[in-house]
XYZ file of C-alpha atoms in Angstrom:
138
model
C 104.831 180.185 194.196
C 106.726 177.035 193.275
C 109.981 177.770 191.454
C 113.037 175.997 190.113
C 116.188 178.109 190.074
C 118.861 177.157 187.562
C 122.446 176.515 188.588
C 123.432 180.043 187.539
C 121.067 181.575 190.105
C 122.770 179.679 192.940
C 126.258 180.391 191.569
C 125.568 184.126 191.261
C 123.965 184.269 194.714
C 126.923 182.504 196.324
C 129.592 184.553 194.549
C 128.105 187.934 193.656
C 124.803 188.504 195.502
C 122.302 190.750 193.743
C 118.897 189.596 192.525
C 119.967 185.953 192.683
C 120.666 186.353 196.389
C 117.245 188.004 196.804
C 115.618 184.948 195.231
C 117.397 182.583 197.609
C 116.330 184.876 200.453
C 112.704 184.449 199.382
C 113.217 180.696 199.479
C 114.900 180.867 202.890
C 111.972 182.943 204.216
C 109.537 180.422 202.675
C 107.922 183.244 200.709
C 108.454 181.044 197.655
C 109.033 177.299 197.428
C 112.271 176.437 195.673
C 112.924 172.964 194.285
C 116.214 171.351 193.352
C 117.316 167.939 192.102
C 120.479 165.922 192.770
C 121.667 166.696 189.213
C 121.369 170.439 189.796
C 123.229 170.133 193.110
C 126.002 168.183 191.384
C 126.333 170.873 188.725
C 126.542 173.578 191.400
C 129.331 171.647 193.131
C 131.199 171.150 189.857
C 130.978 174.834 188.850
C 132.044 176.071 192.298
C 135.091 173.812 192.139
C 136.082 174.247 188.480
C 135.297 177.918 187.865
C 135.562 179.463 191.318
C 138.090 177.145 192.991
C 136.023 176.677 196.131
C 137.350 174.211 198.699
C 135.525 170.919 199.257
C 134.542 172.128 202.730
C 133.040 175.391 201.444
C 131.189 173.539 198.688
C 129.760 171.104 201.253
C 128.608 174.012 203.439
C 127.012 175.760 200.458
C 125.149 172.680 199.236
C 123.941 171.960 202.771
C 122.600 175.523 202.999
C 120.926 175.166 199.593
C 119.193 171.970 200.690
C 117.844 173.833 203.723
C 116.128 176.425 201.530
C 115.159 174.294 198.509
C 113.234 171.042 198.560
C 115.193 168.157 197.064
C 113.153 166.163 194.547
C 113.977 163.289 192.217
C 112.611 163.807 188.688
C 111.111 160.690 187.130
C 110.889 161.950 183.551
C 113.947 162.262 181.320
C 113.741 165.249 178.964
C 116.002 165.611 175.929
C 114.730 168.832 174.354
C 117.876 170.989 174.509
C 120.636 169.398 172.462
C 123.136 172.294 172.521
C 123.655 171.993 176.289
C 122.168 168.683 177.454
C 122.481 169.404 181.223
C 119.958 172.248 180.781
C 117.334 169.521 180.445
C 117.834 168.687 184.145
C 116.274 172.068 184.993
C 113.209 171.243 182.895
C 112.946 167.792 184.482
C 113.018 169.337 187.943
C 110.398 171.945 186.982
C 108.033 169.287 185.626
C 108.454 167.045 188.688
C 107.938 170.011 191.046
C 104.874 171.211 189.138
C 106.672 174.567 189.176
C 105.036 177.907 188.488
C 108.248 179.160 186.887
C 111.884 178.472 186.075
C 114.398 181.183 186.992
C 117.491 181.216 184.784
C 119.944 183.352 182.881
C 120.820 180.474 180.544
C 120.242 181.408 176.904
C 119.147 177.926 175.813
C 116.421 177.825 178.434
C 115.473 181.494 177.986
C 114.925 180.942 174.250
C 112.109 178.530 175.104
C 110.186 181.269 176.985
C 107.899 178.540 178.404
C 107.992 174.773 178.755
C 104.740 172.846 179.184
C 103.087 176.040 180.344
C 105.852 176.873 182.843
C 107.220 180.405 182.256
C 111.005 180.712 182.009
C 112.227 184.055 183.370
C 115.490 185.635 184.439
C 116.205 186.785 188.001
C 115.270 190.411 187.381
C 111.990 189.466 185.729
C 111.177 187.211 188.658
C 111.957 189.891 191.256
C 109.976 192.415 189.180
C 106.972 190.100 189.104
C 107.345 189.427 192.822
C 107.249 193.158 193.511
C 104.222 193.598 191.267
C 102.041 190.863 192.806
C 101.987 188.331 195.603
C 103.729 185.183 194.406
C 103.467 183.514 197.786
C 100.571 181.227 196.765
């Protein structure tokens, strides 16, 4: 299973645990393949600093750990579908470049799409539910 996790999944995993942390655990165990782009990493850094007041050192450690469990890719296609929150398009760009099987997000703009170019867009609980129901390790 090839998946792109939105910024919110990483933020929730790092600060609150729960299903988001389970998803990162699946990536760490290589049960699923997670993909991330430089733009997504930058947004994670910015949110950890601005909303959670993390230190530069802790942010660096977190982003290093993320890059150990998610493959860094560089999307070639620029997508401008979501106008209400333009950075959400970076998630779609990453998913297309990764040839992802799904996008995992809690973001309402992305969730409203339901799918993008045949890629299902699900929240963390839906993803964990699907993982429990069938083997996504392919």
